[in-house]
């Protein structure tokens, strides 16, 4: 496929997910998939003990590179340079000023294009946007503590300091335990999506970020340090029967420590990018979730 032009903002936004339960590779297929990655990433995947965790790790790495490959350029996946900030946020390292075989193809990539990835249970999700800072978090809402040793009340008490009174009221407003767990995981994923968008890593007090659902516009909103964060957009939805995904879109200058932890090329000055996310690409932040088949992605990788 030909690379889209930089004006095709809708094409540069994406929401994909894969379910690793659908992929049960034999040894030859596994080895072939593993060798799509650079050697250091292969070692990271192989460090996991359990097969499901290895598939999640490989699925995450394949999904990141395949998204970039399909949206922008046809190059071997192992040549796509995925790095991490000091806080652990993955990003595509590209230098649009270079004129070599790989980076010359980055000229059609919006300089502020970025993505985020998450996995839990058996599902890996990835979200990308051409102009807004993005973060994503997925939770398997069917996950439960050991009922023999931990009650729902005991489970919630372990997380008491992570939610404020209004959020706990939201979680506990139903008498149904399954609904309480669902609300808990949804609020948790919203907080994580925000933190991952900013890229702040450890040290952020989750109590600073209060999420609430406004019935008037049927949207989730963030109250940060007591003030509504109007520059941010959030949504939270199920991608299947048991996995809920929350996505955060925010202004570029909300990025944590751009001087040391930037996920963008050096040509982008986030301080001059403004305090509002770019709304010029209508519909990009509401792109539909697309389920991709991991085996098919691997089999059709050049």
mmCIF file of C-alpha atoms in Angstrom:
data_model
loop_
_atom_site.group_PDB
_atom_site.id
_atom_site.type_symbol
_atom_site.label_atom_id
_atom_site.label_comp_id
_atom_site.label_asym_id
_atom_site.label_seq_id
_atom_site.Cartn_x
_atom_site.Cartn_y
_atom_site.Cartn_z
ATOM 1 C CA UNK A 1 0.000 0.000 0.000
ATOM 2 C CA UNK A 2 1.180 3.522 -0.658
ATOM 3 C CA UNK A 3 1.973 5.770 2.273
ATOM 4 C CA UNK A 4 -0.773 8.327 2.947
ATOM 5 C CA UNK A 5 -0.018 12.009 2.668
ATOM 6 C CA UNK A 6 0.410 14.121 5.777
ATOM 7 C CA UNK A 7 -2.948 15.765 5.064
ATOM 8 C CA UNK A 8 -4.787 12.494 5.603
ATOM 9 C CA UNK A 9 -5.207 13.030 9.324
ATOM 10 C CA UNK A 10 -7.979 10.481 9.637
ATOM 11 C CA UNK A 11 -5.696 7.755 8.305
ATOM 12 C CA UNK A 12 -3.056 8.694 10.857
ATOM 13 C CA UNK A 13 -5.490 8.032 13.714
ATOM 14 C CA UNK A 14 -6.131 4.430 14.646
ATOM 15 C CA UNK A 15 -7.529 2.111 17.295
ATOM 16 C CA UNK A 16 -6.525 -1.518 16.904
ATOM 17 C CA UNK A 17 -6.664 -4.543 19.164
ATOM 18 C CA UNK A 18 -5.657 -8.196 19.013
ATOM 19 C CA UNK A 19 -6.650 -11.129 21.220
ATOM 20 C CA UNK A 20 -3.727 -13.486 21.752
ATOM 21 C CA UNK A 21 -6.129 -16.358 22.503
ATOM 22 C CA UNK A 22 -6.802 -16.438 18.772
ATOM 23 C CA UNK A 23 -3.142 -17.201 18.027
ATOM 24 C CA UNK A 24 -1.696 -20.577 18.981
ATOM 25 C CA UNK A 25 1.511 -20.767 16.919
ATOM 26 C CA UNK A 26 3.631 -23.828 16.361
ATOM 27 C CA UNK A 27 7.372 -23.589 16.951
ATOM 28 C CA UNK A 28 8.191 -22.616 13.358
ATOM 29 C CA UNK A 29 5.516 -19.905 13.253
ATOM 30 C CA UNK A 30 6.634 -18.605 16.649
ATOM 31 C CA UNK A 31 10.270 -18.390 15.557
ATOM 32 C CA UNK A 32 9.294 -16.587 12.355
ATOM 33 C CA UNK A 33 7.213 -14.075 14.312
ATOM 34 C CA UNK A 34 9.962 -13.527 16.855
ATOM 35 C CA UNK A 35 12.493 -12.773 14.129
ATOM 36 C CA UNK A 36 10.357 -9.920 12.831
ATOM 37 C CA UNK A 37 11.686 -7.999 15.843
ATOM 38 C CA UNK A 38 15.191 -6.651 16.473
ATOM 39 C CA UNK A 39 17.372 -8.938 18.636
ATOM 40 C CA UNK A 40 17.047 -6.907 21.848
ATOM 41 C CA UNK A 41 13.247 -7.073 21.615
ATOM 42 C CA UNK A 42 13.368 -10.817 20.966
ATOM 43 C CA UNK A 43 15.266 -11.263 24.226
ATOM 44 C CA UNK A 44 12.690 -9.214 26.150
ATOM 45 C CA UNK A 45 9.870 -11.399 24.844
ATOM 46 C CA UNK A 46 11.707 -14.608 25.693
ATOM 47 C CA UNK A 47 12.329 -13.493 29.274
ATOM 48 C CA UNK A 48 8.676 -14.129 30.129
ATOM 49 C CA UNK A 49 8.071 -17.551 31.653
ATOM 50 C CA UNK A 50 4.493 -18.270 30.593
ATOM 51 C CA UNK A 51 3.412 -18.725 26.978
ATOM 52 C CA UNK A 52 0.476 -16.293 27.291
ATOM 53 C CA UNK A 53 2.760 -13.551 28.619
ATOM 54 C CA UNK A 54 5.200 -14.169 25.767
ATOM 55 C CA UNK A 55 2.355 -13.871 23.246
ATOM 56 C CA UNK A 56 1.171 -10.626 24.864
ATOM 57 C CA UNK A 57 4.704 -9.196 24.794
ATOM 58 C CA UNK A 58 5.256 -10.216 21.188
ATOM 59 C CA UNK A 59 1.766 -9.064 20.190
ATOM 60 C CA UNK A 60 2.411 -5.625 21.672
ATOM 61 C CA UNK A 61 5.688 -5.233 19.816
ATOM 62 C CA UNK A 62 4.292 -6.513 16.516
ATOM 63 C CA UNK A 63 1.213 -4.286 16.795
ATOM 64 C CA UNK A 64 3.311 -1.151 17.349
ATOM 65 C CA UNK A 65 5.516 -1.793 14.348
ATOM 66 C CA UNK A 66 2.726 -3.048 12.106
ATOM 67 C CA UNK A 67 0.661 0.088 12.761
ATOM 68 C CA UNK A 68 3.585 2.284 11.743
ATOM 69 C CA UNK A 69 4.346 0.095 8.749
ATOM 70 C CA UNK A 70 0.775 0.103 7.433
ATOM 71 C CA UNK A 71 0.082 3.785 8.042
ATOM 72 C CA UNK A 72 3.271 5.304 6.738
ATOM 73 C CA UNK A 73 5.850 3.138 5.035
ATOM 74 C CA UNK A 74 6.883 -0.265 3.749
ATOM 75 C CA UNK A 75 10.086 -1.209 5.572
ATOM 76 C CA UNK A 76 11.111 -4.306 7.519
ATOM 77 C CA UNK A 77 9.591 -4.194 10.978
ATOM 78 C CA UNK A 78 12.967 -4.784 12.601
ATOM 79 C CA UNK A 79 14.136 -1.430 11.166
ATOM 80 C CA UNK A 80 11.375 0.541 12.911
ATOM 81 C CA UNK A 81 13.135 2.066 15.895
ATOM 82 C CA UNK A 82 10.914 1.832 18.984
ATOM 83 C CA UNK A 83 12.447 3.476 22.042
ATOM 84 C CA UNK A 84 11.244 4.249 25.572
ATOM 85 C CA UNK A 85 11.416 7.440 27.584
ATOM 86 C CA UNK A 86 13.174 7.319 30.979
ATOM 87 C CA UNK A 87 9.683 6.834 32.453
ATOM 88 C CA UNK A 88 9.028 3.834 30.199
ATOM 89 C CA UNK A 89 6.668 5.268 27.566
ATOM 90 C CA UNK A 90 7.252 3.662 24.140
ATOM 91 C CA UNK A 91 7.576 5.863 21.071
ATOM 92 C CA UNK A 92 8.716 5.733 17.458
ATOM 93 C CA UNK A 93 12.116 7.349 17.208
ATOM 94 C CA UNK A 94 12.392 9.101 13.886
ATOM 95 C CA UNK A 95 14.509 11.909 12.493
ATOM 96 C CA UNK A 96 12.724 13.613 9.627
ATOM 97 C CA UNK A 97 15.823 15.687 8.882
ATOM 98 C CA UNK A 98 17.758 12.649 7.693
ATOM 99 C CA UNK A 99 17.798 11.615 4.070
ATOM 100 C CA UNK A 100 18.579 7.935 4.391
ATOM 101 C CA UNK A 101 16.472 5.037 3.128
ATOM 102 C CA UNK A 102 14.381 4.727 6.285
ATOM 103 C CA UNK A 103 13.921 8.231 7.630
ATOM 104 C CA UNK A 104 13.261 9.923 4.302
ATOM 105 C CA UNK A 105 9.886 8.175 4.364
ATOM 106 C CA UNK A 106 9.023 10.014 7.588
ATOM 107 C CA UNK A 107 8.385 13.209 5.647
ATOM 108 C CA UNK A 108 4.715 12.212 5.269
ATOM 109 C CA UNK A 109 4.285 11.600 9.005
ATOM 110 C CA UNK A 110 2.720 14.440 11.034
ATOM 111 C CA UNK A 111 5.494 15.630 13.331
ATOM 112 C CA UNK A 112 3.154 15.353 16.329
ATOM 113 C CA UNK A 113 1.957 11.826 15.463
ATOM 114 C CA UNK A 114 2.180 9.535 18.481
ATOM 115 C CA UNK A 115 0.698 6.356 19.858
ATOM 116 C CA UNK A 116 0.238 4.377 23.048
ATOM 117 C CA UNK A 117 -0.208 0.677 23.762
ATOM 118 C CA UNK A 118 -1.567 -1.458 26.603
ATOM 119 C CA UNK A 119 -2.349 -5.082 27.364
ATOM 120 C CA UNK A 120 -4.206 -6.995 30.052
ATOM 121 C CA UNK A 121 -5.941 -10.342 30.197
ATOM 122 C CA UNK A 122 -5.557 -11.664 26.656
ATOM 123 C CA UNK A 123 -5.936 -8.423 24.665
ATOM 124 C CA UNK A 124 -3.414 -5.893 23.333
ATOM 125 C CA UNK A 125 -4.657 -2.440 22.259
ATOM 126 C CA UNK A 126 -2.974 0.427 20.441
ATOM 127 C CA UNK A 127 -4.193 3.993 19.812
ATOM 128 C CA UNK A 128 -2.612 6.657 17.597
ATOM 129 C CA UNK A 129 -3.378 10.296 16.801
ATOM 130 C CA UNK A 130 -1.732 12.836 14.469
ATOM 131 C CA UNK A 131 -2.066 15.911 16.695
ATOM 132 C CA UNK A 132 -3.193 15.063 20.249
ATOM 133 C CA UNK A 133 -1.189 13.432 23.020
ATOM 134 C CA UNK A 134 -2.627 9.931 23.508
ATOM 135 C CA UNK A 135 -2.736 7.376 26.291
ATOM 136 C CA UNK A 136 -4.584 4.068 26.519
ATOM 137 C CA UNK A 137 -5.200 1.473 29.204
ATOM 138 C CA UNK A 138 -7.061 -1.829 29.075
ATOM 139 C CA UNK A 139 -8.432 -3.856 31.974
ATOM 140 C CA UNK A 140 -10.003 -7.304 32.080
ATOM 141 C CA UNK A 141 -13.074 -6.580 34.196
ATOM 142 C CA UNK A 142 -13.711 -10.266 34.887
ATOM 143 C CA UNK A 143 -10.498 -10.505 36.918
ATOM 144 C CA UNK A 144 -11.216 -11.175 40.582
ATOM 145 C CA UNK A 145 -9.158 -11.614 43.755
ATOM 146 C CA UNK A 146 -9.077 -15.038 45.394
ATOM 147 C CA UNK A 147 -12.559 -15.276 46.913
ATOM 148 C CA UNK A 148 -11.304 -17.600 49.656
ATOM 149 C CA UNK A 149 -8.855 -15.046 51.000
ATOM 150 C CA UNK A 150 -10.107 -11.625 49.842
ATOM 151 C CA UNK A 151 -13.626 -10.190 49.857
ATOM 152 C CA UNK A 152 -14.684 -7.381 47.531
ATOM 153 C CA UNK A 153 -14.499 -5.027 50.515
ATOM 154 C CA UNK A 154 -10.985 -6.168 51.336
ATOM 155 C CA UNK A 155 -9.950 -5.790 47.703
ATOM 156 C CA UNK A 156 -11.278 -2.233 47.546
ATOM 157 C CA UNK A 157 -9.638 -1.304 50.857
ATOM 158 C CA UNK A 158 -6.245 -2.098 49.329
ATOM 159 C CA UNK A 159 -6.895 0.674 46.776
ATOM 160 C CA UNK A 160 -8.645 3.116 49.111
ATOM 161 C CA UNK A 161 -5.998 5.825 48.752
ATOM 162 C CA UNK A 162 -6.174 5.832 44.935
ATOM 163 C CA UNK A 163 -9.747 7.132 44.598
ATOM 164 C CA UNK A 164 -11.476 10.063 46.256
ATOM 165 C CA UNK A 165 -14.881 9.996 47.970
ATOM 166 C CA UNK A 166 -16.841 10.860 44.814
ATOM 167 C CA UNK A 167 -15.155 8.085 42.855
ATOM 168 C CA UNK A 168 -15.810 5.542 45.613
ATOM 169 C CA UNK A 169 -19.452 6.626 45.621
ATOM 170 C CA UNK A 170 -19.524 5.943 41.880
ATOM 171 C CA UNK A 171 -17.949 2.511 42.365
ATOM 172 C CA UNK A 172 -20.205 1.468 45.242
ATOM 173 C CA UNK A 173 -23.473 3.034 44.067
ATOM 174 C CA UNK A 174 -24.647 -0.350 42.785
ATOM 175 C CA UNK A 175 -25.422 -3.287 45.057
ATOM 176 C CA UNK A 176 -24.260 -5.681 42.342
ATOM 177 C CA UNK A 177 -20.671 -6.845 42.941
ATOM 178 C CA UNK A 178 -19.920 -7.359 39.246
ATOM 179 C CA UNK A 179 -21.007 -3.810 38.462
ATOM 180 C CA UNK A 180 -18.849 -2.497 41.305
ATOM 181 C CA UNK A 181 -15.827 -4.306 39.869
ATOM 182 C CA UNK A 182 -16.637 -2.946 36.412
ATOM 183 C CA UNK A 183 -16.829 0.627 37.701
ATOM 184 C CA UNK A 184 -13.602 0.148 39.658
ATOM 185 C CA UNK A 185 -11.703 -1.118 36.612
ATOM 186 C CA UNK A 186 -13.147 1.610 34.393
ATOM 187 C CA UNK A 187 -12.043 4.407 36.720
ATOM 188 C CA UNK A 188 -8.654 2.766 37.173
ATOM 189 C CA UNK A 189 -8.147 2.548 33.412
ATOM 190 C CA UNK A 190 -9.160 6.193 32.943
ATOM 191 C CA UNK A 191 -6.542 7.293 35.466
ATOM 192 C CA UNK A 192 -3.912 5.095 33.834
ATOM 193 C CA UNK A 193 -4.786 6.374 30.351
ATOM 194 C CA UNK A 194 -4.231 9.953 31.517
ATOM 195 C CA UNK A 195 -0.930 9.109 33.221
ATOM 196 C CA UNK A 196 0.276 7.214 30.145
ATOM 197 C CA UNK A 197 -0.670 10.077 27.824
ATOM 198 C CA UNK A 198 1.344 12.525 29.915
ATOM 199 C CA UNK A 199 4.139 9.966 30.311
ATOM 200 C CA UNK A 200 4.734 10.813 33.946
ATOM 201 C CA UNK A 201 5.559 7.323 35.209
ATOM 202 C CA UNK A 202 5.899 6.641 38.935
ATOM 203 C CA UNK A 203 5.361 9.326 41.541
ATOM 204 C CA UNK A 204 2.026 10.751 40.388
ATOM 205 C CA UNK A 205 -0.667 10.677 43.089
ATOM 206 C CA UNK A 206 -3.814 9.187 41.578
ATOM 207 C CA UNK A 207 -5.897 11.277 43.971
ATOM 208 C CA UNK A 208 -4.935 14.351 41.930
ATOM 209 C CA UNK A 209 -6.957 12.976 39.007
ATOM 210 C CA UNK A 210 -10.686 12.626 39.710
ATOM 211 C CA UNK A 211 -12.877 11.233 36.943
ATOM 212 C CA UNK A 212 -16.610 11.731 36.688
ATOM 213 C CA UNK A 213 -19.288 10.985 34.112
ATOM 214 C CA UNK A 214 -21.431 13.929 33.013
ATOM 215 C CA UNK A 215 -24.912 12.804 31.989
ATOM 216 C CA UNK A 216 -25.467 16.067 30.106
ATOM 217 C CA UNK A 217 -22.908 15.306 27.410
ATOM 218 C CA UNK A 218 -22.532 11.565 28.125
ATOM 219 C CA UNK A 219 -18.765 11.997 28.465
ATOM 220 C CA UNK A 220 -16.086 11.210 31.005
ATOM 221 C CA UNK A 221 -14.254 14.255 32.355
ATOM 222 C CA UNK A 222 -11.133 14.826 34.434
ATOM 223 C CA UNK A 223 -10.905 17.097 37.437
ATOM 224 C CA UNK A 224 -7.156 17.647 37.928
ATOM 225 C CA UNK A 225 -6.099 19.164 41.244
ATOM 226 C CA UNK A 226 -9.694 20.301 41.699
ATOM 227 C CA UNK A 227 -10.038 22.003 38.283
ATOM 228 C CA UNK A 228 -11.822 20.548 35.264
ATOM 229 C CA UNK A 229 -9.234 19.748 32.579
ATOM 230 C CA UNK A 230 -11.181 21.107 29.604
ATOM 231 C CA UNK A 231 -8.353 20.529 27.132
ATOM 232 C CA UNK A 232 -8.623 16.762 27.599
ATOM 233 C CA UNK A 233 -11.029 14.276 26.019
ATOM 234 C CA UNK A 234 -11.712 10.763 27.319
ATOM 235 C CA UNK A 235 -13.719 7.749 26.364
ATOM 236 C CA UNK A 236 -14.111 4.310 27.877
ATOM 237 C CA UNK A 237 -15.693 1.324 26.165
ATOM 238 C CA UNK A 238 -15.698 -2.464 25.915
ATOM 239 C CA UNK A 239 -13.800 -4.021 23.014
ATOM 240 C CA UNK A 240 -15.204 -7.442 23.873
ATOM 241 C CA UNK A 241 -17.310 -8.990 26.622
ATOM 242 C CA UNK A 242 -14.637 -8.790 29.328
ATOM 243 C CA UNK A 243 -12.093 -6.099 28.374
ATOM 244 C CA UNK A 244 -12.700 -2.394 28.880
ATOM 245 C CA UNK A 245 -10.454 0.218 27.250
ATOM 246 C CA UNK A 246 -10.046 3.864 28.236
ATOM 247 C CA UNK A 247 -8.390 6.443 25.986
ATOM 248 C CA UNK A 248 -7.084 9.926 26.822
ATOM 249 C CA UNK A 249 -6.442 12.724 24.297
ATOM 250 C CA UNK A 250 -4.716 15.877 25.472
ATOM 251 C CA UNK A 251 -2.654 18.913 24.446
ATOM 252 C CA UNK A 252 0.939 18.322 23.410
ATOM 253 C CA UNK A 253 2.349 20.697 26.008
ATOM 254 C CA UNK A 254 0.974 18.442 28.771
ATOM 255 C CA UNK A 255 3.816 16.010 28.044
ATOM 256 C CA UNK A 256 5.996 15.232 31.048
ATOM 257 C CA UNK A 257 9.527 16.695 30.919
ATOM 258 C CA UNK A 258 9.829 17.319 27.153
ATOM 259 C CA UNK A 259 13.469 18.294 27.636
ATOM 260 C CA UNK A 260 14.379 14.723 28.680
ATOM 261 C CA UNK A 261 11.347 12.565 27.881
ATOM 262 C CA UNK A 262 10.081 13.813 24.518
ATOM 263 C CA UNK A 263 8.389 11.279 22.260
ATOM 264 C CA UNK A 264 8.572 13.611 19.253
ATOM 265 C CA UNK A 265 11.266 14.578 16.735
ATOM 266 C CA UNK A 266 13.486 17.465 17.809
ATOM 267 C CA UNK A 267 11.832 19.721 15.225
ATOM 268 C CA UNK A 268 8.645 19.884 17.327
ATOM 269 C CA UNK A 269 8.620 22.466 20.111
ATOM 270 C CA UNK A 270 5.775 21.320 22.364
ATOM 271 C CA UNK A 271 5.929 24.542 24.388
ATOM 272 C CA UNK A 272 4.793 26.401 21.257
ATOM 273 C CA UNK A 273 2.195 23.799 20.313
ATOM 274 C CA UNK A 274 -0.482 25.468 22.427
ATOM 275 C CA UNK A 275 -2.560 24.295 25.345
ATOM 276 C CA UNK A 276 -5.433 22.857 23.300
ATOM 277 C CA UNK A 277 -5.410 19.603 21.333
ATOM 278 C CA UNK A 278 -5.782 20.007 17.581
ATOM 279 C CA UNK A 279 -9.392 19.501 16.469
ATOM 280 C CA UNK A 280 -8.798 20.024 12.741
ATOM 281 C CA UNK A 281 -9.004 16.311 11.946
ATOM 282 C CA UNK A 282 -12.701 15.736 12.562
ATOM 283 C CA UNK A 283 -13.421 12.243 13.802
ATOM 284 C CA UNK A 284 -9.836 11.165 14.418
ATOM 285 C CA UNK A 285 -10.281 10.936 18.177
ATOM 286 C CA UNK A 286 -13.391 8.808 17.690
ATOM 287 C CA UNK A 287 -11.940 6.301 15.233
ATOM 288 C CA UNK A 288 -13.675 2.935 15.494
ATOM 289 C CA UNK A 289 -11.993 0.025 17.251
ATOM 290 C CA UNK A 290 -10.729 -2.481 14.708
ATOM 291 C CA UNK A 291 -9.910 -6.048 15.678
ATOM 292 C CA UNK A 292 -6.829 -7.312 13.877
ATOM 293 C CA UNK A 293 -5.796 -10.928 13.565
ATOM 294 C CA UNK A 294 -2.303 -11.389 14.963
ATOM 295 C CA UNK A 295 -1.546 -14.430 12.810
ATOM 296 C CA UNK A 296 -2.616 -12.511 9.698
ATOM 297 C CA UNK A 297 -0.529 -9.462 10.643
ATOM 298 C CA UNK A 298 2.517 -11.668 11.051
ATOM 299 C CA UNK A 299 1.902 -13.707 7.900
ATOM 300 C CA UNK A 300 1.520 -10.601 5.722
ATOM 301 C CA UNK A 301 4.535 -8.720 7.003
ATOM 302 C CA UNK A 302 7.046 -7.993 4.202
#
